[in-house]
CSV table of C-alpha atoms and ligand atoms in Angstrom, one decimal:
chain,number,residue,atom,x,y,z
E,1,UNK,CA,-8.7,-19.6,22.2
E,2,UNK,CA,-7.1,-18.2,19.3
E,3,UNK,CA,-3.9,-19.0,17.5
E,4,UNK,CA,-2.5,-18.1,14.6
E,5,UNK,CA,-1.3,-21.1,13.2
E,6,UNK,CA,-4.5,-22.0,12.8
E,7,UNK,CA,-4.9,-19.5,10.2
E,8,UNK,CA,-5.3,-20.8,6.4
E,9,UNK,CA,-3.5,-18.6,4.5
E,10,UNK,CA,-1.1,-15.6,4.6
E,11,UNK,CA,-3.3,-13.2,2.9
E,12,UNK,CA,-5.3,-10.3,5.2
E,13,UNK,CA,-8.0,-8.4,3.1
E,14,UNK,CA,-8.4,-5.1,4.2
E,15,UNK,CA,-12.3,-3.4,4.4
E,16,UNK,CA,-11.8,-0.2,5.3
E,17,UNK,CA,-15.6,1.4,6.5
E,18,UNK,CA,-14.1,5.5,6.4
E,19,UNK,CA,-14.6,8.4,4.6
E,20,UNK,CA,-11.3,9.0,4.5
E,21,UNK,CA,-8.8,6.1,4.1
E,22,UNK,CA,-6.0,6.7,1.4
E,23,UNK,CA,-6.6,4.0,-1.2
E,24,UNK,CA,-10.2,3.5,-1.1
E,25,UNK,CA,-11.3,5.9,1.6
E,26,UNK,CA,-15.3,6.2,1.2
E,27,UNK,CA,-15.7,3.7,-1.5
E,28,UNK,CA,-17.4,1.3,1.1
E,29,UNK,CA,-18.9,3.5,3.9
E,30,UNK,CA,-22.6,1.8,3.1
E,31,UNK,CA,-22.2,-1.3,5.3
E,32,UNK,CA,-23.9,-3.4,2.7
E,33,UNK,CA,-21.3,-2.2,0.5
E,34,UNK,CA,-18.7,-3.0,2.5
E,35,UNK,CA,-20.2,-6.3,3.6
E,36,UNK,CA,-20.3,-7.1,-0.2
E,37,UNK,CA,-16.4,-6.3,-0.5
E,38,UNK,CA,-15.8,-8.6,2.7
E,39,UNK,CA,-17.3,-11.6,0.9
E,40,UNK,CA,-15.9,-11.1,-2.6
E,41,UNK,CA,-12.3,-11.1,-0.6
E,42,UNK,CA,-12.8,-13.7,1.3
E,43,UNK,CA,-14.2,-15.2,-1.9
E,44,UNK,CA,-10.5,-14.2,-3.7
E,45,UNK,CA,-9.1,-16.6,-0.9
E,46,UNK,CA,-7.9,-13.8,1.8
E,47,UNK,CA,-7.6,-16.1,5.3
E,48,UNK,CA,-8.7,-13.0,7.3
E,49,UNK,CA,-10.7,-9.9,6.4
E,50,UNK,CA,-9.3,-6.9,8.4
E,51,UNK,CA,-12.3,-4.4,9.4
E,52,UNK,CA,-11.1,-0.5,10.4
E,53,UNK,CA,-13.5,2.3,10.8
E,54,UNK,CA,-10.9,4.9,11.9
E,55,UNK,CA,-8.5,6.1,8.7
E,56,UNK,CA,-4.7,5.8,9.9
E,57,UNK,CA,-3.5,7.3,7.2
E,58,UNK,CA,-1.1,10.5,7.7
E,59,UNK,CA,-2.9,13.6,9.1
E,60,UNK,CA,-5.9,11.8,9.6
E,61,UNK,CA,-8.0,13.2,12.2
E,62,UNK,CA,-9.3,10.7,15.0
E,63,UNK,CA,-12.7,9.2,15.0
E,64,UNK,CA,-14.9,8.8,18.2
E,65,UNK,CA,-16.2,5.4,20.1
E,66,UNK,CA,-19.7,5.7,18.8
E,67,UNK,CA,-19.1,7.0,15.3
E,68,UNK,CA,-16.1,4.0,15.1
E,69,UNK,CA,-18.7,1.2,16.3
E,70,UNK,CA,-21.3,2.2,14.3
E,71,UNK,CA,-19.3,2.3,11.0
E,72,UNK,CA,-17.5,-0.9,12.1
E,73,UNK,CA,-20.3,-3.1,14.0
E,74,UNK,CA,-22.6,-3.8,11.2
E,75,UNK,CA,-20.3,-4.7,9.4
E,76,UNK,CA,-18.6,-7.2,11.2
E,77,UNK,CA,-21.8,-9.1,12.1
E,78,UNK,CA,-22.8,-9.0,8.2
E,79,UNK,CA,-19.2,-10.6,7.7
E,80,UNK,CA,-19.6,-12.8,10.6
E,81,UNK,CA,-22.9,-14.0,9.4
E,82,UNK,CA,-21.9,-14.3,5.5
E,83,UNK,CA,-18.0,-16.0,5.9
E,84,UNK,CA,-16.1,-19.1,7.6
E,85,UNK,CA,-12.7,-17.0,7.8
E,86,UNK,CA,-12.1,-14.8,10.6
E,87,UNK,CA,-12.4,-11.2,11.5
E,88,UNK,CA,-10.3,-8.6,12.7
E,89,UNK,CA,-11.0,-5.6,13.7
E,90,UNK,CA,-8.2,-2.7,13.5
E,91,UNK,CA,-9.0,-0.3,16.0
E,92,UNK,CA,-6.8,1.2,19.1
E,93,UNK,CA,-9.8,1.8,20.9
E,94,UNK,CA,-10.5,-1.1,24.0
E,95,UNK,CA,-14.3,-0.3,23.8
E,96,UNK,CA,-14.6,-1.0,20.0
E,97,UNK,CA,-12.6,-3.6,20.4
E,98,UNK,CA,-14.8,-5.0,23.0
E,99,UNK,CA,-17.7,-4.3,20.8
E,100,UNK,CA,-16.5,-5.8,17.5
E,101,UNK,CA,-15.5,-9.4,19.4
E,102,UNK,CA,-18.8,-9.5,20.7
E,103,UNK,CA,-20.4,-9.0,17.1
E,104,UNK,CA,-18.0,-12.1,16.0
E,105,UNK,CA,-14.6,-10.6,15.7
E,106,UNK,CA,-11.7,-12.9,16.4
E,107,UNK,CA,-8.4,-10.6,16.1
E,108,UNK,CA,-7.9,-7.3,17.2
E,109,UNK,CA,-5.3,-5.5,15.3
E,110,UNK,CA,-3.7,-2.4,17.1
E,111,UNK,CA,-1.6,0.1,15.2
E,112,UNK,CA,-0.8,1.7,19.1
E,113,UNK,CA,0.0,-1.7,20.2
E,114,UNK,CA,-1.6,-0.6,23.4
E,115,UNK,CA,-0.6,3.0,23.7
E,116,UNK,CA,-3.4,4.4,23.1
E,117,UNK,CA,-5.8,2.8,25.8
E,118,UNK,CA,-4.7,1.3,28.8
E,119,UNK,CA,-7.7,-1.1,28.9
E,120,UNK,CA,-7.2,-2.7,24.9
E,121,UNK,CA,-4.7,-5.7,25.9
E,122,UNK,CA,-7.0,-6.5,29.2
E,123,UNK,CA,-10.0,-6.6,26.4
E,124,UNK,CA,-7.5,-9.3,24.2
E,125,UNK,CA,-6.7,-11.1,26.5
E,126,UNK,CA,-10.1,-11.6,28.6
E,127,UNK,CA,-11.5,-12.8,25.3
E,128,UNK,CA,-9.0,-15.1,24.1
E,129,UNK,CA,-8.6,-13.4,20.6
E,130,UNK,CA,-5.7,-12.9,18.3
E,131,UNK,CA,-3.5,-9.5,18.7
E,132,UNK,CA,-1.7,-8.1,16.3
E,133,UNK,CA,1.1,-5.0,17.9
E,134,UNK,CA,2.2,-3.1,15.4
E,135,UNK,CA,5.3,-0.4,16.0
E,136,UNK,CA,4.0,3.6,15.0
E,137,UNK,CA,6.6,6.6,15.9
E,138,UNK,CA,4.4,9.4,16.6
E,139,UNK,CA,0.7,9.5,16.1
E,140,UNK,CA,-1.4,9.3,12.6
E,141,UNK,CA,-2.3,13.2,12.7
E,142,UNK,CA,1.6,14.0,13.0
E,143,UNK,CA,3.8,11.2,12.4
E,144,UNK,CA,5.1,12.0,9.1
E,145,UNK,CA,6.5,15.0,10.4
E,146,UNK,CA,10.1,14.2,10.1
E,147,UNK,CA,10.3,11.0,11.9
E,148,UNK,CA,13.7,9.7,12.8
E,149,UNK,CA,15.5,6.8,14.4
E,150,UNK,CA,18.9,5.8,16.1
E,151,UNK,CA,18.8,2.7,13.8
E,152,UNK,CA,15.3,2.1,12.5
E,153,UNK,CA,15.6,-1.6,12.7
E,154,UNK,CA,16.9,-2.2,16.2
E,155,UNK,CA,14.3,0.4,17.6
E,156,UNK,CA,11.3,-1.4,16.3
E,157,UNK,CA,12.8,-4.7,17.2
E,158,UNK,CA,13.0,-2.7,21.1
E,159,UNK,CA,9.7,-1.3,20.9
E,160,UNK,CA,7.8,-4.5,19.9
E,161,UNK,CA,9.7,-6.7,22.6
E,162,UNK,CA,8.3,-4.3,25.1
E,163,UNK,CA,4.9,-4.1,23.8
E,164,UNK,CA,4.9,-7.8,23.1
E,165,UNK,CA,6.0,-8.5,26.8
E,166,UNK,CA,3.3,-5.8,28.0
E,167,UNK,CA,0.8,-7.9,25.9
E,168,UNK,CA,2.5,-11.4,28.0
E,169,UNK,CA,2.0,-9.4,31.1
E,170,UNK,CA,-1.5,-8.9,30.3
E,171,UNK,CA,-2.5,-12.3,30.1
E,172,UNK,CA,-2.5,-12.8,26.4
E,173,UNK,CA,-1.4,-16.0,24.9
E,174,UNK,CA,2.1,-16.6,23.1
E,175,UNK,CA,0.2,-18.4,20.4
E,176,UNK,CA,-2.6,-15.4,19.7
E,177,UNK,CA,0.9,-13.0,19.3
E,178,UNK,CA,1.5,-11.2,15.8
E,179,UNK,CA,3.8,-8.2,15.4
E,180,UNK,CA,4.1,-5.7,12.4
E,181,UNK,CA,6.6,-3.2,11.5
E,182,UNK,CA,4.2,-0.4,10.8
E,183,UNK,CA,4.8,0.1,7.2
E,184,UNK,CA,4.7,4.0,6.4
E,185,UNK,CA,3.8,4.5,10.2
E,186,UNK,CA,6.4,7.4,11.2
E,187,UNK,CA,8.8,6.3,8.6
E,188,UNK,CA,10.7,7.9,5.7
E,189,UNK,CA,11.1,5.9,2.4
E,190,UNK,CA,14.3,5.1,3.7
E,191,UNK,CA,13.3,3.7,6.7
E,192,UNK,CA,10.3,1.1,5.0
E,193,UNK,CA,12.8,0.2,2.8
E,194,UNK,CA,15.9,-0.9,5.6
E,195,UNK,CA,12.8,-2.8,8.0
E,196,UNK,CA,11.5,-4.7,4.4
E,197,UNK,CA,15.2,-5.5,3.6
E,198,UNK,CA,16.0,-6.3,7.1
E,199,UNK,CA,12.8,-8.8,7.7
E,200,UNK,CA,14.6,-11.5,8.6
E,201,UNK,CA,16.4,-9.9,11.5
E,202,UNK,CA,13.4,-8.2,12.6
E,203,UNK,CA,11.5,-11.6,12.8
E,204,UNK,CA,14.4,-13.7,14.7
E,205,UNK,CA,14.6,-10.5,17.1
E,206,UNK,CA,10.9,-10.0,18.1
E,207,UNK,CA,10.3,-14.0,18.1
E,208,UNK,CA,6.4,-14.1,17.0
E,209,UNK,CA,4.9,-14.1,13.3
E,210,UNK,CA,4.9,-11.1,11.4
E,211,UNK,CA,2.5,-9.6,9.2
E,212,UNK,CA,3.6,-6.7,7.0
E,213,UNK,CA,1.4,-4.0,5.4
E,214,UNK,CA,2.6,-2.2,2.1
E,215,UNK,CA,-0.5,-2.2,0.0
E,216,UNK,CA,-0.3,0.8,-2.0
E,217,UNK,CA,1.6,3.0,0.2
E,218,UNK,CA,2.8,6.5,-0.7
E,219,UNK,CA,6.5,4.9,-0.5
E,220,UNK,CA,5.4,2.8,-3.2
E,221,UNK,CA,4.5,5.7,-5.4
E,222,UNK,CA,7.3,7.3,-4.9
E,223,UNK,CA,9.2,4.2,-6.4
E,224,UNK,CA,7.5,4.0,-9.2
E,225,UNK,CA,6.1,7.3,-9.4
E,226,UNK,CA,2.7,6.3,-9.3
E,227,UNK,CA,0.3,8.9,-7.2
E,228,UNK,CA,-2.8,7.3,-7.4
E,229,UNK,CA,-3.2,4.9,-4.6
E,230,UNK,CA,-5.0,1.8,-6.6
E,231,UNK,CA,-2.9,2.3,-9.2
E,232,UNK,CA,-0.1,0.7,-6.9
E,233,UNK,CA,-1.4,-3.0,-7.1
E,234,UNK,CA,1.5,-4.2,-9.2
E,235,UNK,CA,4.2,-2.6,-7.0
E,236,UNK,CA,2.5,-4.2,-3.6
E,237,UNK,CA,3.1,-7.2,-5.5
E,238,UNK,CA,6.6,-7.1,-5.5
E,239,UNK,CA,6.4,-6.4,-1.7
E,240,UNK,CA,4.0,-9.2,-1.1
E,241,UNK,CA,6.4,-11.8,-3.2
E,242,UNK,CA,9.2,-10.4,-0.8
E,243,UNK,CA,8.0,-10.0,2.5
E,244,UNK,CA,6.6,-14.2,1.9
E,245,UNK,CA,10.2,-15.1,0.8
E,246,UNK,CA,11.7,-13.3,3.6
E,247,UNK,CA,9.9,-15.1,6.2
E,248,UNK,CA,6.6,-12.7,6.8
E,249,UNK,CA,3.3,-15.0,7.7
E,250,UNK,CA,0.8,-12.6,6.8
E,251,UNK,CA,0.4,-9.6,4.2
E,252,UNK,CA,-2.3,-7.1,4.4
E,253,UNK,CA,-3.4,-5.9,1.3
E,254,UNK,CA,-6.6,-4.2,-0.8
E,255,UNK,CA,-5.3,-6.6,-3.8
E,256,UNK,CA,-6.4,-10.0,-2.3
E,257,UNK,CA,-6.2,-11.8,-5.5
E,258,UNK,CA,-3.2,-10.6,-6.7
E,259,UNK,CA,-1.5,-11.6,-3.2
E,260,UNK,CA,-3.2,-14.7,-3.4
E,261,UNK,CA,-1.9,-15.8,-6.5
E,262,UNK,CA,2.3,-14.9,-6.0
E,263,UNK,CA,1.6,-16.7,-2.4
E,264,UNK,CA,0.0,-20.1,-4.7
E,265,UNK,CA,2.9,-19.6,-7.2
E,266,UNK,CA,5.8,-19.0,-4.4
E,267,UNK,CA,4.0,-22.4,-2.3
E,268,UNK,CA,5.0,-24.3,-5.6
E,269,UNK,CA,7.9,-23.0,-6.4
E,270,UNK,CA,9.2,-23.6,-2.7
E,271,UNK,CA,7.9,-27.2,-2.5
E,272,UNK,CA,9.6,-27.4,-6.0
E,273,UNK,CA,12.8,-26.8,-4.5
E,274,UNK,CA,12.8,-29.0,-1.7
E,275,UNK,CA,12.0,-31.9,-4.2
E,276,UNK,CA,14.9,-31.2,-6.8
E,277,UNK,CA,17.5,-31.1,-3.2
E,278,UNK,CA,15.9,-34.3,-2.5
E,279,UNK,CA,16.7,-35.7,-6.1
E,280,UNK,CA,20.4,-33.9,-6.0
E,281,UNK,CA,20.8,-35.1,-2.4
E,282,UNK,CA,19.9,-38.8,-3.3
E,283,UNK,CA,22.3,-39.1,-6.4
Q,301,PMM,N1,-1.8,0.0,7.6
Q,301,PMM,C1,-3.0,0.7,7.6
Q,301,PMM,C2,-4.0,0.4,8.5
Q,301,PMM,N2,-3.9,-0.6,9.4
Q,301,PMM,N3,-2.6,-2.3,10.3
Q,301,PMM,C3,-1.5,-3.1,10.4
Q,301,PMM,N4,-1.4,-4.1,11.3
Q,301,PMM,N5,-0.5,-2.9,9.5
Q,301,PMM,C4,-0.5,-1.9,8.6
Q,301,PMM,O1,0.5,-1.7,7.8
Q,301,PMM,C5,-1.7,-1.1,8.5
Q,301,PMM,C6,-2.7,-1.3,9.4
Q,301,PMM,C7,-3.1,1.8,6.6
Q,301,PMM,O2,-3.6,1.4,5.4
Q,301,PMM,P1,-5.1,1.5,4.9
Q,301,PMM,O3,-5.5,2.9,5.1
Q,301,PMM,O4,-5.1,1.2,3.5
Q,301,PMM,O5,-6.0,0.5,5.7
């Protein structure tokens, strides 16, 4: 059974294995290539490496079962084969899922949250892997299109209490839970920017861990006016430092290093803290 406290760290390495992914779409569609990027990763200290064969990214067209498997399966037995840490596999697809936990995937992480196929949280939950729901308005090929909200906070806290409870109803465990705000997923700059200031209240109001994907984001770009994608390391950074102060458990980045070293330095700092209160407190 998996849990997520288990876990050793907050940082999720992403190994995207598509032609067309925005940051690095097509840099590692060999599998040995992207089995190579898996292990340097995992090597840089990310605590899960996060496989995807289907781009998300807007406009995106979809990807078929067979095409998805056979970008995403090799890979995930190299990985499973070459490092301790676990594997997820980011699909919406209950067959690839299937699939990629029987080549030694251990999470299944769901941008539909199980809207896209009505088998996906049976598949979770039969297996006993992790699940990550993450909240999308729309679909990839359209959801840019001007995507709006009552209040953008309080209807992704709504939406993942209902796909969390549909992932309860399913049979899969509280402890294998993770949600995620879907970070540019039908959302305006505005709107990333109220659910990262608002983390705390999104937390307490879905009630399970949450991870929180910025890496080099077009919102990001517009901030600091950056248009090349992996030119955006820095200002994930700043994300990363905030969404761990703000309470998030995981991150899911392309920079593992970088979000590997402001989660060492913020662990010190924090444990720092508590031993100067102890000092004050003792006077
Ligand atoms: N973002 C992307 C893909 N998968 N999964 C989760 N849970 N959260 C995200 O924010 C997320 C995701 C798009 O980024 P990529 O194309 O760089 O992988």
């Amino acid at each position: 059974m998996f849990r997520w406290a288990t876990i050793a760290g907050p940082v999720m390495g992403v190994v995207n294995v598509t032609p067309d992914s925005f940051s690095d779409g097509g840099r590692y569609l060999a599998p040995e290539a992207a089995i190579a990027h898996g292990v340097a990763l995992a090597q840089s200290g990310a605590a899960v490496l996060d496989v995807g064969g289907e781009s998300t990214r807007p406009g995106a067209d979809p990807v078929d079962v067979v095409a998805e498997c056979e970008r995403v399966i090799p890979v995930i037995e190299g990985l499973a084969a070459a490092v301790a840490v676990p594997i997820s596999i980011d699909t919406t697809k209950a067959v690839v899922a299937q699939r990629a936990i029987e080549a030694g995937a251990a999470i299944v992480n769901d941008v539909s949250a199980g809207r896209v196929d009505a088998a996906m949280l049976g598949v979770v939950a039969d297996a006993g892997v992790g699940y990550v729901a993450m909240h999308m308005q729309g679909e990839p090929r359209s959801m840019q299109r001007d995507p709006h909200y009552g209040d953008v906070v309080t209807d992704v806290i709504e939406f993942l209490a209902e796909r969390l409870d549909a992932a309860r109803g399913a049979g899969i465990a509280e402890d294998a839970l993770m949600a995620d705000p879907g970070i540019g997923f039908g959302k305006t700059l505005e709107h990333n920017l109220a659910l990262l200031a608002s983390l705390p209240e999104l937390i307490a109001g879905v009630g399970v861990p949450m991870l929180v994907g910025t890496s080099r984001k077009s919102f990001l770009g517009r901030l600091v006016d950056v248009d090349e994608p992996s030119a955006r390391d820095d200002a994930t950074l700043a994300t990363v430092m905030w969404g761990l102060e703000r309470g998030a458990t995981m991150v899911r980045v392309h920079d593992v290093q970088g979000a590997v070293q402001v989660a060492a330095v913020l662990g010190a700092l924090a444990r720092a803290t508590v031993a100067r209160r102890e000092v004050v407190e003792s006077r």
